[in-house]
PDB file of C-alpha atoms in Angstrom:
ATOM      1  CA  MET R1142     105.816  86.817  41.287  1.00 50.00           C
ATOM      2  CA  GLU R1143     102.439  88.780  41.708  1.00 57.00           C
ATOM      3  CA  GLN R1144      99.444  86.687  40.504  1.00 67.00           C
ATOM      4  CA  GLU R1145      97.122  87.413  38.091  1.00 83.00           C
ATOM      5  CA  LYS R1146      94.085  89.815  38.909  1.00 92.00           C
ATOM      6  CA  THR R1147      90.664  87.783  38.629  1.00 92.00           C
ATOM      7  CA  LEU R1148      87.175  89.583  39.078  1.00 93.00           C
ATOM      8  CA  TYR R1149      85.612  87.968  41.851  1.00 96.00           C
ATOM      9  CA  THR R1150      81.871  88.479  43.343  1.00 95.00           C
ATOM     10  CA  LEU R1151      81.272  88.002  47.086  1.00 96.00           C
ATOM     11  CA  LEU R1152      78.050  87.109  48.232  1.00 94.00           C
ATOM     12  CA  VAL R1153      77.821  88.430  51.887  1.00 94.00           C
ATOM     13  CA  TYR R1154      74.752  87.668  54.295  1.00 92.00           C
ATOM     14  CA  SER R1155      74.255  89.192  57.426  1.00 92.00           C
ATOM     15  CA  GLU R1156      71.453  90.407  59.518  1.00 87.00           C
ATOM     16  CA  ASN R1157      70.158  93.998  58.932  1.00 84.00           C
ATOM     17  CA  ILE R1158      72.115  95.989  61.420  1.00 84.00           C
ATOM     18  CA  ALA R1159      73.480  99.570  61.013  1.00 86.00           C
ATOM     19  CA  GLY R1160      77.064  99.811  60.529  1.00 88.00           C
ATOM     20  CA  ILE R1161      77.327  96.682  58.610  1.00 89.00           C
ATOM     21  CA  LEU R1162      78.289  97.804  55.423  1.00 90.00           C
ATOM     22  CA  ASN R1163      80.865 100.171  56.830  1.00 92.00           C
ATOM     23  CA  GLN R1164      82.607  96.992  58.484  1.00 92.00           C
ATOM     24  CA  ILE R1165      82.564  95.018  55.325  1.00 93.00           C
ATOM     25  CA  THR R1166      83.780  97.700  52.970  1.00 93.00           C
ATOM     26  CA  ALA R1167      86.551  98.545  55.740  1.00 94.00           C
ATOM     27  CA  VAL R1168      87.927  95.052  55.257  1.00 95.00           C
ATOM     28  CA  PHE R1169      88.689  95.896  51.332  1.00 95.00           C
ATOM     29  CA  THR R1170      90.001  99.369  52.091  1.00 95.00           C
ATOM     30  CA  ARG R1171      92.411  97.883  55.046  1.00 94.00           C
ATOM     31  CA  ARG R1172      93.801  95.287  51.892  1.00 93.00           C
ATOM     32  CA  GLN R1173      93.716  98.445  49.521  1.00 94.00           C
ATOM     33  CA  VAL R1174      91.321  96.148  47.131  1.00 95.00           C
ATOM     34  CA  ASN R1175      88.610  98.662  45.069  1.00 94.00           C
ATOM     35  CA  ILE R1176      85.363  97.728  44.964  1.00 95.00           C
ATOM     36  CA  GLU R1177      83.902  97.471  41.381  1.00 93.00           C
ATOM     37  CA  SER R1178      80.397  97.138  42.128  1.00 93.00           C
ATOM     38  CA  LEU R1179      78.028  96.926  45.465  1.00 94.00           C
ATOM     39  CA  ASN R1180      74.335  95.828  45.514  1.00 92.00           C
ATOM     40  CA  VAL R1181      72.442  95.595  48.889  1.00 92.00           C
ATOM     41  CA  SER R1182      68.975  93.720  49.226  1.00 89.00           C
ATOM     42  CA  ALA R1183      66.625  91.709  51.038  1.00 87.00           C
ATOM     43  CA  SER R1184      67.879  87.557  50.555  1.00 83.00           C
ATOM     44  CA  SER R1185      65.105  84.894  49.816  1.00 79.00           C
ATOM     45  CA  ILE R1186      66.033  84.010  53.424  1.00 81.00           C
ATOM     46  CA  GLU R1187      63.832  85.704  55.991  1.00 83.00           C
ATOM     47  CA  GLY R1188      65.554  88.703  58.320  1.00 84.00           C
ATOM     48  CA  LEU R1189      69.213  88.156  56.030  1.00 88.00           C
ATOM     49  CA  HIS R1190      70.314  90.883  53.767  1.00 91.00           C
ATOM     50  CA  LYS R1191      72.491  90.063  50.471  1.00 91.00           C
ATOM     51  CA  TYR R1192      75.582  91.932  49.484  1.00 93.00           C
ATOM     52  CA  THR R1193      76.952  91.286  46.138  1.00 94.00           C
ATOM     53  CA  ILE R1194      80.207  92.643  46.090  1.00 95.00           C
ATOM     54  CA  THR R1195      82.604  92.713  43.046  1.00 95.00           C
ATOM     55  CA  ALA R1196      86.186  93.395  43.345  1.00 96.00           C
ATOM     56  CA  TRP R1197      89.646  92.686  41.055  1.00 95.00           C
ATOM     57  CA  SER R1198      91.916  90.561  43.071  1.00 95.00           C
ATOM     58  CA  ASP R1199      94.156  87.382  43.360  1.00 94.00           C
ATOM     59  CA  GLU R1200      92.745  84.293  44.961  1.00 94.00           C
ATOM     60  CA  ASP R1201      94.631  84.380  48.162  1.00 94.00           C
ATOM     61  CA  GLN R1202      93.623  88.134  48.803  1.00 95.00           C
ATOM     62  CA  ILE R1203      90.076  87.278  47.900  1.00 96.00           C
ATOM     63  CA  THR R1204      90.418  84.124  50.283  1.00 96.00           C
ATOM     64  CA  LYS R1205      91.510  86.409  53.453  1.00 96.00           C
ATOM     65  CA  ILE R1206      88.886  89.079  52.363  1.00 96.00           C
ATOM     66  CA  THR R1207      86.247  86.752  52.546  1.00 96.00           C
ATOM     67  CA  LYS R1208      87.645  85.409  55.861  1.00 95.00           C
ATOM     68  CA  GLN R1209      87.788  88.691  57.405  1.00 95.00           C
ATOM     69  CA  ILE R1210      83.788  89.586  56.588  1.00 95.00           C
ATOM     70  CA  GLU R1211      83.210  86.024  57.643  1.00 92.00           C
ATOM     71  CA  LYS R1212      84.608  87.044  61.326  1.00 91.00           C
ATOM     72  CA  LYS R1213      82.129  89.992  61.634  1.00 88.00           C
ATOM     73  CA  ILE R1214      79.759  89.210  64.321  1.00 82.00           C
ATOM     74  CA  ASP R1215      76.961  90.459  62.464  1.00 88.00           C
ATOM     75  CA  VAL R1216      77.607  88.530  59.050  1.00 91.00           C
ATOM     76  CA  VAL R1217      75.845  84.990  58.845  1.00 90.00           C
ATOM     77  CA  LYS R1218      78.226  83.794  55.838  1.00 91.00           C
ATOM     78  CA  ALA R1219      80.303  85.111  53.363  1.00 93.00           C
ATOM     79  CA  GLN R1220      81.800  83.358  50.069  1.00 93.00           C
ATOM     80  CA  TYR R1221      83.568  84.104  46.764  1.00 94.00           C
ATOM     81  CA  TYR R1222      82.815  83.285  42.952  1.00 94.00           C
ATOM     82  CA  ARG R1223      84.047  83.549  39.751  1.00 93.00           C
ATOM     83  CA  ASP R1224      81.616  84.222  37.150  1.00 91.00           C
ATOM     84  CA  ASP R1225      81.277  80.845  35.707  1.00 91.00           C
ATOM     85  CA  GLU R1226      79.797  79.870  39.109  1.00 91.00           C
ATOM     86  CA  LEU R1227      77.058  82.373  39.018  1.00 92.00           C
ATOM     87  CA  TYR R1228      73.852  83.402  37.152  1.00 91.00           C
ATOM     88  CA  ILE R1229      74.717  87.691  36.232  1.00 92.00           C
ATOM     89  CA  ARG R1230      72.627  90.081  35.502  1.00 94.00           C
ATOM     90  CA  GLU R1231      72.902  94.239  35.744  1.00 94.00           C
ATOM     91  CA  THR R1232      70.447  96.673  34.465  1.00 96.00           C
ATOM     92  CA  GLY R1233      71.446  99.995  32.348  1.00 97.00           C
ATOM     93  CA  LEU R1234      69.532 103.056  32.165  1.00 98.00           C
ATOM     94  CA  TYR R1235      69.896 105.357  29.096  1.00 98.00           C
ATOM     95  CA  LYS R1236      68.741 108.545  28.592  1.00 98.00           C
ATOM     96  CA  LEU R1237      68.876 110.077  25.405  1.00 98.00           C
ATOM     97  CA  SER R1238      67.792 113.040  23.492  1.00 98.00           C
ATOM     98  CA  THR R1239      64.326 112.991  22.041  1.00 98.00           C
ATOM     99  CA  PRO R1240      65.078 115.478  19.291  1.00 98.00           C
ATOM    100  CA  GLU R1241      68.245 113.078  18.214  1.00 97.00           C
ATOM    101  CA  VAL R1242      66.055 109.783  18.614  1.00 97.00           C
ATOM    102  CA  MET R1243      63.589 111.466  16.576  1.00 97.00           C
ATOM    103  CA  ALA R1244      65.999 112.408  13.920  1.00 97.00           C
ATOM    104  CA  ASN R1245      67.792 109.434  13.555  1.00 97.00           C
ATOM    105  CA  PRO R1246      65.532 105.923  13.151  1.00 96.00           C
ATOM    106  CA  GLU R1247      68.728 104.064  13.537  1.00 97.00           C
ATOM    107  CA  ILE R1248      69.301 104.716  17.337  1.00 97.00           C
ATOM    108  CA  SER R1249      65.461 103.154  17.809  1.00 96.00           C
ATOM    109  CA  ARG R1250      66.627 100.148  16.034  1.00 97.00           C
ATOM    110  CA  THR R1251      69.902  99.630  17.537  1.00 97.00           C
ATOM    111  CA  VAL R1252      67.528 100.067  20.887  1.00 97.00           C
ATOM    112  CA  ARG R1253      65.543  96.848  19.900  1.00 97.00           C
ATOM    113  CA  ARG R1254      68.440  95.056  18.186  1.00 97.00           C
ATOM    114  CA  ASN R1255      70.084  94.910  21.330  1.00 97.00           C
ATOM    115  CA  ASP R1256      67.115  93.822  23.372  1.00 96.00           C
ATOM    116  CA  ALA R1257      66.539  97.027  25.234  1.00 97.00           C
ATOM    117  CA  PHE R1258      63.135  98.675  26.215  1.00 95.00           C
ATOM    118  CA  ILE R1259      62.096 102.304  25.740  1.00 96.00           C
ATOM    119  CA  THR R1260      60.386 103.085  28.949  1.00 96.00           C
ATOM    120  CA  GLU R1261      59.288 106.541  28.997  1.00 96.00           C
ATOM    121  CA  VAL R1262      59.256 109.470  26.353  1.00 97.00           C
ATOM    122  CA  ASN R1263      58.818 112.717  26.632  1.00 97.00           C
ATOM    123  CA  PRO R1264      59.617 115.748  24.164  1.00 97.00           C
ATOM    124  CA  ILE R1265      63.218 116.187  25.849  1.00 97.00           C
ATOM    125  CA  TYR R1266      64.342 112.842  26.679  1.00 98.00           C
ATOM    126  CA  VAL R1267      63.709 109.001  25.987  1.00 98.00           C
ATOM    127  CA  ILE R1268      64.605 106.666  28.586  1.00 98.00           C
ATOM    128  CA  VAL R1269      66.171 103.061  27.617  1.00 98.00           C
ATOM    129  CA  MET R1270      66.390 100.294  29.780  1.00 98.00           C
ATOM    130  CA  LYS R1271      68.678  97.060  29.098  1.00 97.00           C
ATOM    131  CA  SER R1272      69.204  94.092  31.522  1.00 96.00           C
ATOM    132  CA  GLY R1273      71.618  91.763  30.656  1.00 95.00           C
ATOM    133  CA  ARG R1274      75.671  91.030  31.485  1.00 92.00           C
ATOM    134  CA  THR R1275      77.890  93.617  31.689  1.00 90.00           C
ATOM    135  CA  GLU R1276      79.462  93.467  28.629  1.00 92.00           C
ATOM    136  CA  GLU R1277      76.009  93.963  26.844  1.00 95.00           C
ATOM    137  CA  ILE R1278      74.837  96.603  28.738  1.00 96.00           C
ATOM    138  CA  MET R1279      78.344  98.529  28.030  1.00 96.00           C
ATOM    139  CA  ALA R1280      77.843  97.296  23.963  1.00 97.00           C
ATOM    140  CA  LEU R1281      74.767  99.197  24.091  1.00 98.00           C
ATOM    141  CA  TYR R1282      76.234 102.396  25.666  1.00 98.00           C
ATOM    142  CA  ASP R1283      79.201 102.454  23.018  1.00 98.00           C
ATOM    143  CA  LYS R1284      76.551 102.239  20.206  1.00 98.00           C
ATOM    144  CA  LEU R1285      74.467 104.653  21.459  1.00 98.00           C
ATOM    145  CA  ASN R1286      77.269 107.237  22.365  1.00 98.00           C
ATOM    146  CA  ALA R1287      78.543 107.046  18.827  1.00 97.00           C
ATOM    147  CA  PHE R1288      75.599 108.351  18.006  1.00 97.00           C
ATOM    148  CA  GLY R1289      75.800 111.834  20.123  1.00 96.00           C
ATOM    149  CA  CYS R1290      72.692 110.963  21.795  1.00 97.00           C
ATOM    150  CA  ILE R1291      73.092 110.510  25.529  1.00 98.00           C
ATOM    151  CA  LEU R1292      72.250 112.434  27.849  1.00 98.00           C
ATOM    152  CA  GLN R1293      73.117 110.628  30.903  1.00 98.00           C
ATOM    153  CA  TYR R1294      73.540 106.545  31.872  1.00 97.00           C
ATOM    154  CA  THR R1295      74.021 104.596  34.938  1.00 96.00           C
ATOM    155  CA  ARG R1296      74.531 101.034  34.991  1.00 94.00           C
ATOM    156  CA  SER R1297      73.335  99.154  38.353  1.00 91.00           C
ATOM    157  CA  GLY R1298      75.649  96.930  40.690  1.00 86.00           C
ATOM    158  CA  ARG R1299      75.441  93.153  39.587  1.00 89.00           C
ATOM    159  CA  ILE R1300      72.858  90.872  41.261  1.00 89.00           C
ATOM    160  CA  ALA R1301      73.657  87.110  41.078  1.00 88.00           C
ATOM    161  CA  VAL R1302      72.390  83.937  42.141  1.00 86.00           C
ATOM    162  CA  THR R1303      74.819  80.710  42.623  1.00 86.00           C
ATOM    163  CA  ARG R1304      74.078  78.063  39.760  1.00 86.00           C
ATOM    164  CA  SER R1305      73.725  75.286  42.450  1.00 80.00           C
ATOM    165  CA  THR R1306      70.413  74.156  43.479  1.00 75.00           C
ATOM    166  CA  GLU R1307      70.513  76.109  46.757  1.00 71.00           C
ATOM    167  CA  GLU R1308      72.107  78.794  48.380  1.00 68.00           C
ATOM    168  CA  GLU R1309      75.657  78.190  50.593  1.00 69.00           C
ATOM    169  CA  VAL R1310      73.847  80.142  53.109  1.00 70.00           C
ATOM    170  CA  SER R1311      71.012  77.824  53.355  1.00 68.00           C
ATOM    171  CA  ARG R1312      72.877  74.630  53.939  1.00 66.00           C
ATOM    172  CA  TYR R1313      74.849  76.573  56.923  1.00 64.00           C
ATOM    173  CA  LEU R1314      72.214  77.655  58.712  1.00 66.00           C
ATOM    174  CA  GLU R1315      70.492  74.423  58.553  1.00 66.00           C
ATOM    175  CA  GLU R1316      73.976  72.802  59.582  1.00 65.00           C
ATOM    176  CA  ARG R1317      74.016  75.659  62.770  1.00 63.00           C
ATOM    177  CA  GLU R1318      70.262  74.728  63.823  1.00 67.00           C
ATOM    178  CA  LYS R1319      71.107  71.183  64.130  1.00 68.00           C
ATOM    179  CA  ARG R1320      74.153  72.058  66.388  1.00 67.00           C
ATOM    180  CA  ALA R1321      71.820  74.212  68.445  1.00 64.00           C
TER     181      ALA R1321
END
């Protein structure tokens, strides 16, 4: 019997080495698991980059993927999480038609009611930005799309921090330092 798929978030820490992203994504490819979102940035620890990767998988498969990623020489630490173990945010950008927005005041009210912000206005388009959970970003998209005013739309990859008081990688690095 196949296990139910869950959306997992992997937090991977590595040195900033050319080609490491390819090595990490190749693990998913070999296991035929599609990456839903990917965000890479410098971490709070000097010299380390943080990869936030989401993928639908079962726990057995995601455990194997995490262990394979952690075996990569330039990867310092990899850990997977369920949504309730993380504080998660994304950002959505919506480019709306200025004539449509001006003709229908309900569009501006919808933006405000959904805690989004108008960041730019010109005669052709209005840029709206919304930060929040994926569901909130998608809900605003659906509401604005119903007005027929969206010219372009994009959503960032997920960013996340653990709900614990420190990052797993910090503890790992401290233990590694003691052993050295």
